[in-house]
PDB file of C-alpha atoms and ligand atoms in Angstrom:
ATOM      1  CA  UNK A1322      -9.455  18.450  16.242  1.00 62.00           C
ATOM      2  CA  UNK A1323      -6.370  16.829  15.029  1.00 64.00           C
ATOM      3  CA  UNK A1324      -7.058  13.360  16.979  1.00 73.00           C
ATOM      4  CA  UNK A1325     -11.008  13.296  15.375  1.00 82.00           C
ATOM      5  CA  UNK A1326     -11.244  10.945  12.585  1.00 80.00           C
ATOM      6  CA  UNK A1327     -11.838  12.659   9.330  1.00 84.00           C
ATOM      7  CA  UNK A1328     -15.521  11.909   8.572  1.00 87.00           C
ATOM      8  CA  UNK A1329     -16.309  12.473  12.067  1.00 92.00           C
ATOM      9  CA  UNK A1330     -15.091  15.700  10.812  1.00 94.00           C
ATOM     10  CA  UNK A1331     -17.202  15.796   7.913  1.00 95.00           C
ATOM     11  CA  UNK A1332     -20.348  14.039   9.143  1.00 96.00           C
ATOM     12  CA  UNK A1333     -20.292  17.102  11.753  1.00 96.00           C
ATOM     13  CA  UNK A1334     -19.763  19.320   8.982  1.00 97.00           C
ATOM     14  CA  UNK A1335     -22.682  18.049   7.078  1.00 97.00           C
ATOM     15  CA  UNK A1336     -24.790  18.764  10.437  1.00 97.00           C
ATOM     16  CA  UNK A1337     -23.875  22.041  10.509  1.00 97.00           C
ATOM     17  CA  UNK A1338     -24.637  22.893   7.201  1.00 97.00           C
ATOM     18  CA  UNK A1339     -28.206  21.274   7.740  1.00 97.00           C
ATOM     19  CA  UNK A1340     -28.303  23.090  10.904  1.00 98.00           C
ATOM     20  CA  UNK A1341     -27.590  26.648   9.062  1.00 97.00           C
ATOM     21  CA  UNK A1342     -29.750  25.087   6.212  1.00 97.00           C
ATOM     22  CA  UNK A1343     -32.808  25.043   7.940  1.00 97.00           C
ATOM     23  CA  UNK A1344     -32.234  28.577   9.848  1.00 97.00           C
ATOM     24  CA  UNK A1345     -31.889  30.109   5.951  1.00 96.00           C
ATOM     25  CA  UNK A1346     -35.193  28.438   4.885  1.00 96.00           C
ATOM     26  CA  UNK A1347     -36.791  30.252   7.792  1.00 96.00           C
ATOM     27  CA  UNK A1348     -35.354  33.271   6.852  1.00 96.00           C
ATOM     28  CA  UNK A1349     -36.055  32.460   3.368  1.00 94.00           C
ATOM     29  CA  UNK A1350     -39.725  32.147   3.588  1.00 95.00           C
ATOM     30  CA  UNK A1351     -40.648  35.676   5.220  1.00 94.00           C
ATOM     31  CA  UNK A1352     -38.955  36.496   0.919  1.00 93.00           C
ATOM     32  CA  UNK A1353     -40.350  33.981  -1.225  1.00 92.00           C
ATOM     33  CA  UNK A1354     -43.313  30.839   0.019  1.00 91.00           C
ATOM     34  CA  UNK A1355     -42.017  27.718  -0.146  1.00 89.00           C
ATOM     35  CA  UNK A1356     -41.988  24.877  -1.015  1.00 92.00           C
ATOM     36  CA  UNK A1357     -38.423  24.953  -2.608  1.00 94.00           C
ATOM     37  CA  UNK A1358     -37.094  22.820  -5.137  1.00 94.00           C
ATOM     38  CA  UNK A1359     -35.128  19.517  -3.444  1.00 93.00           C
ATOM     39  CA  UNK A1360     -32.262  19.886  -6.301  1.00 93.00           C
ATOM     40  CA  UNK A1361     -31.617  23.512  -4.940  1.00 95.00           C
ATOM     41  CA  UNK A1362     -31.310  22.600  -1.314  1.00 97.00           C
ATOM     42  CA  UNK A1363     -29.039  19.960  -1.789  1.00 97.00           C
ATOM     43  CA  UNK A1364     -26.913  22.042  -3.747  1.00 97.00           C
ATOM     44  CA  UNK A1365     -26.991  25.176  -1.075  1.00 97.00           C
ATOM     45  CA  UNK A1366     -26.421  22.061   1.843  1.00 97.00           C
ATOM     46  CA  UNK A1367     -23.425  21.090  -0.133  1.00 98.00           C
ATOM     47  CA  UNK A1368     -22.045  24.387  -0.047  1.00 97.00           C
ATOM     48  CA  UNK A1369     -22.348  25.512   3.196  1.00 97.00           C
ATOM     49  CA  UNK A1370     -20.755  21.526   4.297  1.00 97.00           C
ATOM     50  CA  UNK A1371     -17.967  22.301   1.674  1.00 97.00           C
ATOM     51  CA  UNK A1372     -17.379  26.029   3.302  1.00 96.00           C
ATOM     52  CA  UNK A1373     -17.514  24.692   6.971  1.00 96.00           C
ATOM     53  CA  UNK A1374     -14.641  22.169   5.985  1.00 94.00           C
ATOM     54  CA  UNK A1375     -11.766  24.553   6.235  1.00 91.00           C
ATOM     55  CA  UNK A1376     -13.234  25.933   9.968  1.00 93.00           C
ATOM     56  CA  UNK A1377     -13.024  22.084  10.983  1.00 93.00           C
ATOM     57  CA  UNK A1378      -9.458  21.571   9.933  1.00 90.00           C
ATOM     58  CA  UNK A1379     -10.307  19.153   7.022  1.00 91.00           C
ATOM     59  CA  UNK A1380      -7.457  18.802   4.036  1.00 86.00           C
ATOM     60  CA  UNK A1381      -8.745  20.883   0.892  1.00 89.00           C
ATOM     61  CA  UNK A1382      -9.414  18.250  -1.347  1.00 88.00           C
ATOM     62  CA  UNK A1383     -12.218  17.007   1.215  1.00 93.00           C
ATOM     63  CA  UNK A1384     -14.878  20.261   0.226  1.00 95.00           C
ATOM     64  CA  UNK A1385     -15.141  18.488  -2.974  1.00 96.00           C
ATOM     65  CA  UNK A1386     -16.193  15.796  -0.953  1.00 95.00           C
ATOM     66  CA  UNK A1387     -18.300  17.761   1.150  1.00 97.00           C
ATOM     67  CA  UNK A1388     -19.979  19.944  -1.868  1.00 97.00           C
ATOM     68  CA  UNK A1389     -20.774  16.677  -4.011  1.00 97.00           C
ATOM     69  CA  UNK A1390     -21.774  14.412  -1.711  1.00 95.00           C
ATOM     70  CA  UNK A1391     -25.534  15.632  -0.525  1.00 96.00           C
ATOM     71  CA  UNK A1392     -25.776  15.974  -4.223  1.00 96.00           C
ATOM     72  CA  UNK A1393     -24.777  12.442  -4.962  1.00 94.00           C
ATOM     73  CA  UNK A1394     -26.694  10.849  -2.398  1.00 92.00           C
ATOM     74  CA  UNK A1395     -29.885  12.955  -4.064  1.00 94.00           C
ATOM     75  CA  UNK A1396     -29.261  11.475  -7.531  1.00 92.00           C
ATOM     76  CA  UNK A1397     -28.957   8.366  -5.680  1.00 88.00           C
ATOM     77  CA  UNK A1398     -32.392   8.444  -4.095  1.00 89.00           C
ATOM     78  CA  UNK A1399     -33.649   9.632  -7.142  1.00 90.00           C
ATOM     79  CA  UNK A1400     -32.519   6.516  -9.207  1.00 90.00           C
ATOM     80  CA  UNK A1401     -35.196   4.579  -6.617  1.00 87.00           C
ATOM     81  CA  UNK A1402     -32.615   1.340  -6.488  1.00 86.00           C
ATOM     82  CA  UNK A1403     -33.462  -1.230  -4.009  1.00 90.00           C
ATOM     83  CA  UNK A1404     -31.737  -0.529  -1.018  1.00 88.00           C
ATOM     84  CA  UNK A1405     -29.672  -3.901  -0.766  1.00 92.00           C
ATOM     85  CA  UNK A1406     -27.907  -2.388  -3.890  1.00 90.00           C
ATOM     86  CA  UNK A1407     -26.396   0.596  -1.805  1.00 88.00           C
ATOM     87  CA  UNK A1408     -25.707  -2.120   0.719  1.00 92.00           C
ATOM     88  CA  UNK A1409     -23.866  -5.062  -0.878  1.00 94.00           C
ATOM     89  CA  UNK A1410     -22.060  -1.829  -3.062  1.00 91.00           C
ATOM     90  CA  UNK A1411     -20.950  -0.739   1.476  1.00 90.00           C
ATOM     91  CA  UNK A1412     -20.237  -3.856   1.809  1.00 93.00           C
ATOM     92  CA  UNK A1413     -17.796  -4.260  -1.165  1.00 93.00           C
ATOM     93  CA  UNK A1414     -16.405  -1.461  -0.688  1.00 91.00           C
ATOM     94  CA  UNK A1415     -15.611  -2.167   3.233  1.00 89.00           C
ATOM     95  CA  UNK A1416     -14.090  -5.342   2.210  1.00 90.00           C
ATOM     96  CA  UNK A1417     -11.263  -4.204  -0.006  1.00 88.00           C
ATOM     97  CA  UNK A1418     -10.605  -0.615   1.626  1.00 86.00           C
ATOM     98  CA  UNK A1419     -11.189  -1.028   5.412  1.00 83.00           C
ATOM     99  CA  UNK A1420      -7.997   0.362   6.492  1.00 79.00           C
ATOM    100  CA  UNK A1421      -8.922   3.773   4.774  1.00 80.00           C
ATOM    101  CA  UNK A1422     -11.111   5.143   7.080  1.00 74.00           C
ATOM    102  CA  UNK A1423      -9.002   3.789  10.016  1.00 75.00           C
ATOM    103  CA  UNK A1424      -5.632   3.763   8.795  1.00 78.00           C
ATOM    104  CA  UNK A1425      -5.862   6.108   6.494  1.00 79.00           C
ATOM    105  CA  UNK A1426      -4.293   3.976   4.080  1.00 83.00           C
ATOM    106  CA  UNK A1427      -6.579   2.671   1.106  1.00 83.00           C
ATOM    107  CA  UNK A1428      -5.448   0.278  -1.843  1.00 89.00           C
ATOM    108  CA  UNK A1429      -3.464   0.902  -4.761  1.00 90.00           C
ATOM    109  CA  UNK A1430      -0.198  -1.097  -6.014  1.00 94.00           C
ATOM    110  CA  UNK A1431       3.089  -1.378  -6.392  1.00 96.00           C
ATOM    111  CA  UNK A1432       4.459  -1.155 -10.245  1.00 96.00           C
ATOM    112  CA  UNK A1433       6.549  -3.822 -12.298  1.00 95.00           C
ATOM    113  CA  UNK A1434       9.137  -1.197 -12.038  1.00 96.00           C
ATOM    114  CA  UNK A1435       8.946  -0.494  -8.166  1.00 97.00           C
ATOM    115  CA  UNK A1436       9.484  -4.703  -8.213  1.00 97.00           C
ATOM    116  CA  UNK A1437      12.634  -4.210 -10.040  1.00 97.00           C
ATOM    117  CA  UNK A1438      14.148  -1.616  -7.481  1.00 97.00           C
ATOM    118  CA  UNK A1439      13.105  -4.301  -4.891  1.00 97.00           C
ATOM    119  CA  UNK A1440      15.019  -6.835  -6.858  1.00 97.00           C
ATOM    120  CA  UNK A1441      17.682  -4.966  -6.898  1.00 96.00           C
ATOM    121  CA  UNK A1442      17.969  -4.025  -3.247  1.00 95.00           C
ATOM    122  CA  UNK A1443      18.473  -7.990  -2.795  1.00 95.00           C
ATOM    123  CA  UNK A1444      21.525  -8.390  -5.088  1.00 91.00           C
ATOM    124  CA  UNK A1445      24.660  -9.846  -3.372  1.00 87.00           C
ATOM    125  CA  UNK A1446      22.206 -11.049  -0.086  1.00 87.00           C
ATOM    126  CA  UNK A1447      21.853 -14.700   0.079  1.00 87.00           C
ATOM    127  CA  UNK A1448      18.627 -16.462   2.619  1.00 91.00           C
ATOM    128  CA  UNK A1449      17.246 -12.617   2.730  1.00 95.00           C
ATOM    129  CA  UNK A1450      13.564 -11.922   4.767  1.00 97.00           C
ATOM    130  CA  UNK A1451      11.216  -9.957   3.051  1.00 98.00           C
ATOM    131  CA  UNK A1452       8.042  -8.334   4.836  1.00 98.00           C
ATOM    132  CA  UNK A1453       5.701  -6.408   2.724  1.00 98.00           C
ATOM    133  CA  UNK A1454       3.816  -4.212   5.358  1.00 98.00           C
ATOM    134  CA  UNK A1455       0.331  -3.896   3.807  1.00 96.00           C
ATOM    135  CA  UNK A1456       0.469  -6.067   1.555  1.00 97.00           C
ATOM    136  CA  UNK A1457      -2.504  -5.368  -0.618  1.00 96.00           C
ATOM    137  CA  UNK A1458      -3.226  -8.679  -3.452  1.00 97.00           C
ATOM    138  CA  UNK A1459       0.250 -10.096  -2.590  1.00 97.00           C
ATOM    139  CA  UNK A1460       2.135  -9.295  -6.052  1.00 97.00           C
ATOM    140  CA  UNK A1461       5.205  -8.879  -3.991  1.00 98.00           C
ATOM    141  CA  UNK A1462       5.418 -11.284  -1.482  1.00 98.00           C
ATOM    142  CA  UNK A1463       4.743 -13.473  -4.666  1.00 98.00           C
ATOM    143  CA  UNK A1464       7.604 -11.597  -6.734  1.00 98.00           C
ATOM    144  CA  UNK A1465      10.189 -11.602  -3.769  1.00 98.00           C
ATOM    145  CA  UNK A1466       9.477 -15.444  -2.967  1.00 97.00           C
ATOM    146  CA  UNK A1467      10.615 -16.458  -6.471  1.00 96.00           C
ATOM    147  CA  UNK A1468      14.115 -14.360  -5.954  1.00 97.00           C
ATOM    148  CA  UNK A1469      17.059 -16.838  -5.524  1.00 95.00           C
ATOM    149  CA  UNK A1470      18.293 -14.230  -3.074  1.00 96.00           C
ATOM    150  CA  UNK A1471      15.453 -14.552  -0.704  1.00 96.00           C
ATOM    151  CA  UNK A1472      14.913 -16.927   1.962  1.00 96.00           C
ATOM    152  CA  UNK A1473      11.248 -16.012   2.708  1.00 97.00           C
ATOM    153  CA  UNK A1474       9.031 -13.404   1.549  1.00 98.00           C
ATOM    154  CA  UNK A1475       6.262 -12.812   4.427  1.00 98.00           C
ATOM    155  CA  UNK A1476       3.150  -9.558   3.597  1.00 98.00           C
ATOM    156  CA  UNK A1477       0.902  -8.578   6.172  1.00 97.00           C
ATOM    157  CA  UNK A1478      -2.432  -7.568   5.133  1.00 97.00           C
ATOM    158  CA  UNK A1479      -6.380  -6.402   7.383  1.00 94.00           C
ATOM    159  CA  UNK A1480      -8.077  -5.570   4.214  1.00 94.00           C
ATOM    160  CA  UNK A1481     -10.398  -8.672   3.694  1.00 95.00           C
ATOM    161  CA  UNK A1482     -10.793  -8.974   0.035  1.00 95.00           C
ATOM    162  CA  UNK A1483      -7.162  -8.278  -0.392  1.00 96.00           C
ATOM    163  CA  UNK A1484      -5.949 -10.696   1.999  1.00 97.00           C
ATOM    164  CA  UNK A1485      -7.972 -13.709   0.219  1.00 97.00           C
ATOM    165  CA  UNK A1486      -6.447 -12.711  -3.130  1.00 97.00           C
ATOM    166  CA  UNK A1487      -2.935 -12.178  -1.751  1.00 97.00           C
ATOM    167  CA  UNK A1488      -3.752 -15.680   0.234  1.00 97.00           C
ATOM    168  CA  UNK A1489      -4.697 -17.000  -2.986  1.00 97.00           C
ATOM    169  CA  UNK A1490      -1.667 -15.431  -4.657  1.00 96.00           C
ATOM    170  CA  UNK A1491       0.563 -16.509  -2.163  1.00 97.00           C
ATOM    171  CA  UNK A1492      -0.734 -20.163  -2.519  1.00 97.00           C
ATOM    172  CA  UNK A1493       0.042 -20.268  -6.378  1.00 96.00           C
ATOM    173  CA  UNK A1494       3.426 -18.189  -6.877  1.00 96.00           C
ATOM    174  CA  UNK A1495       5.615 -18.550  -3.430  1.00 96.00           C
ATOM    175  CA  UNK A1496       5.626 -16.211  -0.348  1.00 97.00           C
ATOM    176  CA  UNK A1497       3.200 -16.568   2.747  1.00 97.00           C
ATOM    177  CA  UNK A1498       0.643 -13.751   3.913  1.00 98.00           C
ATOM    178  CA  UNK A1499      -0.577 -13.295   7.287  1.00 97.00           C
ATOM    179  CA  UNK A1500      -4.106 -12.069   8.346  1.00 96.00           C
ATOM    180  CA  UNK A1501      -2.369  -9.234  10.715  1.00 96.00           C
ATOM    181  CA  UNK A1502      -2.621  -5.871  11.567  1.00 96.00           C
ATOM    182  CA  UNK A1503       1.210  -4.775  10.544  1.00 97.00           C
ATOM    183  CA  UNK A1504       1.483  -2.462  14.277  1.00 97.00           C
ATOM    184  CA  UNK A1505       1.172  -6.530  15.819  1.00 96.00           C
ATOM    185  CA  UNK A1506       4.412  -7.324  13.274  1.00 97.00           C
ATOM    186  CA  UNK A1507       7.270  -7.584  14.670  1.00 96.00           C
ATOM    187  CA  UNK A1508       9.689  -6.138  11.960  1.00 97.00           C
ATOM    188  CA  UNK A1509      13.061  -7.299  14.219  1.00 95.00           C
ATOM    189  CA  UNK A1510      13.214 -10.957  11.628  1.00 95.00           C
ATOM    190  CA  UNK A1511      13.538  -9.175   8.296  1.00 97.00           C
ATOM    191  CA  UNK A1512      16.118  -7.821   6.689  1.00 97.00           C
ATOM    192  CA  UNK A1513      14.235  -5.954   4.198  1.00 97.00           C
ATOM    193  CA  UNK A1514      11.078  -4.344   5.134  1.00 98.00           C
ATOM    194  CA  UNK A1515       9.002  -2.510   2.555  1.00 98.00           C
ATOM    195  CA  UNK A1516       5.868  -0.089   3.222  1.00 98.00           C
ATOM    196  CA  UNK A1517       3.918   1.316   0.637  1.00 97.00           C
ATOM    197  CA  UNK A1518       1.334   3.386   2.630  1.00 95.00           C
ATOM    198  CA  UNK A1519       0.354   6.718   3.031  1.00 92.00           C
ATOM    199  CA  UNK A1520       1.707   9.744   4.873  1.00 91.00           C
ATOM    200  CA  UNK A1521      -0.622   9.545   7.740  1.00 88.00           C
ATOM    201  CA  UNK A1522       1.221   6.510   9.113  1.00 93.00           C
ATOM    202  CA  UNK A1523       4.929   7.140   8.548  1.00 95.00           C
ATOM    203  CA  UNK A1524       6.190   8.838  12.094  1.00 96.00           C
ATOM    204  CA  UNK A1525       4.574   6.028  14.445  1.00 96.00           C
ATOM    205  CA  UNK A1526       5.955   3.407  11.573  1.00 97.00           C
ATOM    206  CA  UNK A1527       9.662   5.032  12.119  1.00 98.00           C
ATOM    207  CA  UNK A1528       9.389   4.774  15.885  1.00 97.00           C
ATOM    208  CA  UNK A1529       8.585   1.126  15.079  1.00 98.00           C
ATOM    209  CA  UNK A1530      11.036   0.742  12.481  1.00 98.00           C
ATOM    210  CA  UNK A1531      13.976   2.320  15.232  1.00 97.00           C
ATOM    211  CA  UNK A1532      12.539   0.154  18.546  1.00 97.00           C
ATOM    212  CA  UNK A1533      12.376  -2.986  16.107  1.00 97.00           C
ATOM    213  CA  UNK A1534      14.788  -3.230  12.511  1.00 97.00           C
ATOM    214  CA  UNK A1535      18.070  -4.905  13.900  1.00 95.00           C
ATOM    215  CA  UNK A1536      21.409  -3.555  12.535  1.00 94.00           C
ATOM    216  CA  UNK A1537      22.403  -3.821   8.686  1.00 92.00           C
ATOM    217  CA  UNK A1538      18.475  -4.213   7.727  1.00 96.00           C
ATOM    218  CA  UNK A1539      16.806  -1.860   5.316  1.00 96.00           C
ATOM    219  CA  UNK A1540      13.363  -0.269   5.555  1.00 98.00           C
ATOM    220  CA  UNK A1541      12.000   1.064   2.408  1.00 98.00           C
ATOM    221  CA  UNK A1542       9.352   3.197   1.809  1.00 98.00           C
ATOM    222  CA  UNK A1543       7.454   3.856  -1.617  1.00 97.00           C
ATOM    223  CA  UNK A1544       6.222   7.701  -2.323  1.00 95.00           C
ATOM    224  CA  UNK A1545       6.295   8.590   1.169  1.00 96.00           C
ATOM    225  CA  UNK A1546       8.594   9.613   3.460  1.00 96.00           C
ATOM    226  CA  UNK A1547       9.350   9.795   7.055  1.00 97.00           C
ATOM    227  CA  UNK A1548       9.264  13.218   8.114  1.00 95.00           C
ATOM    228  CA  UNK A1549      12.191  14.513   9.840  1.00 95.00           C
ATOM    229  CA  UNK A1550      14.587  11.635   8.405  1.00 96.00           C
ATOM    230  CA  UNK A1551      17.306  11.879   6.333  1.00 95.00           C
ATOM    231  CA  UNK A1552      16.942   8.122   4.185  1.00 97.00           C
ATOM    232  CA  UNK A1553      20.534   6.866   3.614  1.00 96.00           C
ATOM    233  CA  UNK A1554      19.272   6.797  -0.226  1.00 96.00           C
ATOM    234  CA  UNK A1555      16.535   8.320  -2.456  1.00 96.00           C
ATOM    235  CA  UNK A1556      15.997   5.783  -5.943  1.00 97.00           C
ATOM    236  CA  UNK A1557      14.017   7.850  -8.495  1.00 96.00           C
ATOM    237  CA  UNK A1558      12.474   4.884 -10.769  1.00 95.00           C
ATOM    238  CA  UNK A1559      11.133   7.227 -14.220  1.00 90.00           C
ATOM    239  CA  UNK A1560       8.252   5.157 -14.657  1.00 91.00           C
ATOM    240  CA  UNK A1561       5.356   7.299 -15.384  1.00 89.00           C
ATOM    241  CA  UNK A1562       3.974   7.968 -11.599  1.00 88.00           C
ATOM    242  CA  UNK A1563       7.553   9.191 -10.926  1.00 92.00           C
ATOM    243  CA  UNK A1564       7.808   6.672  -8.236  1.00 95.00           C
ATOM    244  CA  UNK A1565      10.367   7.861  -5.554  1.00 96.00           C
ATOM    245  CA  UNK A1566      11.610   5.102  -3.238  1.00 97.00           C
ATOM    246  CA  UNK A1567      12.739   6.706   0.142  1.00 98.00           C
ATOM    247  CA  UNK A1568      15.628   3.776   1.293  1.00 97.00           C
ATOM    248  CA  UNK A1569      16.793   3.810   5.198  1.00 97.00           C
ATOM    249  CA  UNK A1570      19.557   1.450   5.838  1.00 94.00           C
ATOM    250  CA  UNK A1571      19.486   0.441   9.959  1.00 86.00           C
TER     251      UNK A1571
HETATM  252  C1  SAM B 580      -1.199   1.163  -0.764  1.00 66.40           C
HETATM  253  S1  SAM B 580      -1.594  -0.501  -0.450  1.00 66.40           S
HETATM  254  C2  SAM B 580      -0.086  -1.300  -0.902  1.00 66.40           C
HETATM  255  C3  SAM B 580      -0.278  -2.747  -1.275  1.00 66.40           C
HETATM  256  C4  SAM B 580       1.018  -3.501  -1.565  1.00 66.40           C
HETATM  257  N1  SAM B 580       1.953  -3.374  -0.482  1.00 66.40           N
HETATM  258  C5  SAM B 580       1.637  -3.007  -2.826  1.00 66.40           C
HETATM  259  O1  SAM B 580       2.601  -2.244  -2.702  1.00 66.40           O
HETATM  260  O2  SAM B 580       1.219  -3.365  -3.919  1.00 66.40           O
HETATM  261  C6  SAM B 580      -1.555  -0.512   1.324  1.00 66.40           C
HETATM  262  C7  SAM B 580      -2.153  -1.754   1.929  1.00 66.40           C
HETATM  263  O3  SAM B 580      -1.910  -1.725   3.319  1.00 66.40           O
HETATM  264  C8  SAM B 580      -3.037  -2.306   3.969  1.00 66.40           C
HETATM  265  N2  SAM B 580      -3.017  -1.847   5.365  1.00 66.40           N
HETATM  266  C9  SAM B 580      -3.236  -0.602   5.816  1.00 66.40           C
HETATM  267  N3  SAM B 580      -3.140  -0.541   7.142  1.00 66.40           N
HETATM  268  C10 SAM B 580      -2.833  -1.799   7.553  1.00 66.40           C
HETATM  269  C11 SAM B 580      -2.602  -2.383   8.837  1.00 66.40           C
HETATM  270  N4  SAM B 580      -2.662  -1.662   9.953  1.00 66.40           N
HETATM  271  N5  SAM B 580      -2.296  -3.693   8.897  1.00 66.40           N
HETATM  272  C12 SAM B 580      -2.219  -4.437   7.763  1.00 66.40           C
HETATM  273  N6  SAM B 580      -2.455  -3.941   6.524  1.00 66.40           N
HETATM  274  C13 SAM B 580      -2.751  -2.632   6.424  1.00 66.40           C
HETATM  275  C14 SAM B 580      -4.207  -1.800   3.162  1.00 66.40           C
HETATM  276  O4  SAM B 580      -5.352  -2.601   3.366  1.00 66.40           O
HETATM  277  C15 SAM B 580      -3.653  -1.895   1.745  1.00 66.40           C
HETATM  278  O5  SAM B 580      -3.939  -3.129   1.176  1.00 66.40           O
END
């Protein structure tokens, strides 16, 4: 199950539960004639989805997904919107988080204090390379281009929207973004490589970082970890998200 896509996971899950649904409205109506209220059966379908998520291996916080979301899409329906409302709403959507689904990495960004940290890993260098794997609206490819101490700051970004803003960004402040997936990057020019992702991707990242980082180059990850590896240095910022940057020298 481990290898199915999340809401693979959960669209099955919401079968099921219709599946079951429908066998307890049989049952149901030898007890009481229907018809049944709408409100109450997409309450009961997001129930059983949100109790089926556990058998299908989903993480915990996805039954709240599971119990609210027949729900929502009822209040939706009932609000009688023109349908190219939902769609352009998809649409928008798609085009700033479409490495979530895949990925598993959606879009949220590095602090002014986070930038600092990064400013400091660059003291003492001189002509230093700076990727930014992911690089979101391009704040720091932008911040790391206007560093004396760097060379050339380079992000890599999928996303759409977020590419034309970092693009834009990039065009404005310094720094250069790419339109590339960051598994087609070849990490072996930088010298300081910085990921700020998600868990899901951080043991095939490492095997890239170890096949590709040459010697005396730094990877550093924000919030997450690679599991399994001891980093050469753990910086705890004491900003207010408690931002913990996990630093592995090559
Ligand atoms: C958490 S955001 C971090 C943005 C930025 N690096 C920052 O720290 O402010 C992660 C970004 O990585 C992008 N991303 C995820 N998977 C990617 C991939 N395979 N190739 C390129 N970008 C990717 C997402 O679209 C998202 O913009």
């Amino acid at each position: 199950m481990n290898s199915v896509p999340k809401i693979v996971l959960a669209l099955l899950g919401q079968g099921f539960a219709f599946a079951l649904l429908a066998a307890l409205v049989w049952l149901f109506s030898y007890v009481v004639a229907p018809p049944y209220p709408w409100w109450a059966l997409v309450w009961v379908q997001g129930g059983l989805a949100a109790m089926l998520s556990g058998y299908l291996g989903l993480p915990g916080w996805w039954r709240w997904i599971q119990l609210f979301f027949p729900v929502a899409l009822y209040w939706a329906l009932q609000l009688d919107l023109h349908p190219a409302w939902s769609l352009s709403a998809f649409v928008l959507l798609w085009l700033v988080f479409a490495n979530a689904s895949k990925e598993r990495v959606p879009l949220y960004l590095t602090n002014p204090t986070t930038r600092q940290a990064l400013k400091a890993l660059t003291e003492g260098r001189a002509a230093l390379s700076f990727l930014d794997l992911g690089c979101g609206l391009g704040g720091n490819v932008a911040f790391m281009a206007r560093l004396p101490e760097v060379g050339r700051s380079v992000g890599v970004e999928t996303a759409p929207l977020p590419y034309l803003v970092s693009l834009i960004q990039t065009r404005l402040r310094g720094g250069e973004v790419l339109a590339q997936n960051l598994w087609k990057t070849s990490l072996g020019e930088y010298d300081l490589v910085y990921a700020f992702l998600s868990p899901e991707p951080m043991p095939r990242l490492w095997r890239k970082v170890t096949e590709e980082m040459r010697p005396g180059s730094v990877f550093v990850s924000n919030s997450f970890a690679v599991p399994g590896v001891e980093p050469t240095e753990v910086w705890e910022l004491g900003d207010t998200r408690q931002t913990k940057l996990f630093i592995y020298r090559r």
